[in-house]
Amino acid sequence: MGLSGISHWLIVLLIVVLVFGTKKLRNIGKDLGGAVHDFKKGLNEGTEEADARPAEKQAEADKDDKQA
């Protein structure tokens, strides 16, 4: 008889709320959400930079070809 029923999970949630309080849980959730948002933003910035570099190299190569 593990924690498989919904009533068991509600009891666990109630205990967590009593121990930590709703304000602290809200702050933890807010901080965690901000961290995930910043992580995704960092991933997107990395791919944008990687996509821009080959285009810059191609533009430089085209410029060199025109000068030669």
Tab-separated table of C-alpha atoms in Angstrom:
chain	number	residue	atom	x	y	z
A	1	MET	CA	0.000	0.000	0.000
A	2	GLY	CA	2.216	2.791	-1.286
A	3	LEU	CA	1.246	6.324	-2.122
A	4	SER	CA	-0.845	5.384	-5.105
A	5	GLY	CA	-4.232	6.842	-4.231
A	6	ILE	CA	-5.268	10.456	-4.624
A	7	SER	CA	-6.162	10.665	-0.959
A	8	HIS	CA	-2.592	9.773	-0.021
A	9	TRP	CA	-1.212	12.510	-2.283
A	10	LEU	CA	-3.636	15.058	-0.808
A	11	ILE	CA	-2.423	14.183	2.688
A	12	VAL	CA	1.199	14.597	1.581
A	13	LEU	CA	0.347	17.964	-0.012
A	14	LEU	CA	-1.402	19.103	3.170
A	15	ILE	CA	1.623	18.161	5.284
A	16	VAL	CA	3.988	20.003	2.916
A	17	VAL	CA	1.811	23.124	3.046
A	18	LEU	CA	1.678	22.958	6.843
A	19	VAL	CA	5.445	22.538	7.131
A	20	PHE	CA	6.573	25.143	4.595
A	21	GLY	CA	3.610	27.493	4.378
A	22	THR	CA	1.953	28.775	1.234
A	23	LYS	CA	4.104	31.901	0.912
A	24	LYS	CA	7.360	29.968	0.926
A	25	LEU	CA	5.981	27.408	-1.552
A	26	ARG	CA	4.849	30.251	-3.823
A	27	ASN	CA	8.335	31.786	-3.707
A	28	ILE	CA	9.957	28.431	-4.460
A	29	GLY	CA	7.653	27.958	-7.447
A	30	LYS	CA	8.354	31.478	-8.673
A	31	ASP	CA	12.118	30.994	-8.387
A	32	LEU	CA	11.962	27.623	-10.116
A	33	GLY	CA	9.860	29.046	-12.947
A	34	GLY	CA	12.303	31.929	-13.389
A	35	ALA	CA	15.227	29.523	-13.512
A	36	VAL	CA	13.539	27.391	-16.175
A	37	HIS	CA	12.696	30.521	-18.188
A	38	ASP	CA	16.290	31.767	-18.035
A	39	PHE	CA	17.595	28.320	-18.975
A	40	LYS	CA	15.364	28.170	-22.058
A	41	LYS	CA	16.371	31.729	-22.981
A	42	GLY	CA	20.024	30.734	-22.732
A	43	LEU	CA	19.459	27.726	-24.959
A	44	ASN	CA	17.747	29.881	-27.580
A	45	GLU	CA	20.541	32.470	-27.484
A	46	GLY	CA	23.114	29.737	-28.034
A	47	THR	CA	21.346	28.417	-31.118
A	48	GLU	CA	20.848	31.926	-32.515
A	49	GLU	CA	24.570	32.621	-32.174
A	50	ALA	CA	25.437	29.297	-33.789
A	51	ASP	CA	23.077	30.028	-36.691
A	52	ALA	CA	24.477	33.554	-37.161
A	53	ARG	CA	28.134	32.525	-37.312
A	54	PRO	CA	27.952	30.448	-40.515
A	55	ALA	CA	26.032	33.275	-42.183
A	56	GLU	CA	28.726	35.758	-41.158
A	57	LYS	CA	31.463	33.470	-42.477
A	58	GLN	CA	29.593	33.053	-45.757
A	59	ALA	CA	29.208	36.827	-46.073
A	60	GLU	CA	32.933	37.301	-45.453
A	61	ALA	CA	33.763	34.614	-48.025
A	62	ASP	CA	31.496	36.287	-50.594
A	63	LYS	CA	33.176	39.631	-49.897
A	64	ASP	CA	36.623	38.056	-50.353
A	65	ASP	CA	35.521	36.465	-53.649
A	66	LYS	CA	34.320	39.830	-54.958
A	67	GLN	CA	37.591	41.524	-54.031
A	68	ALA	CA	39.725	38.848	-55.732
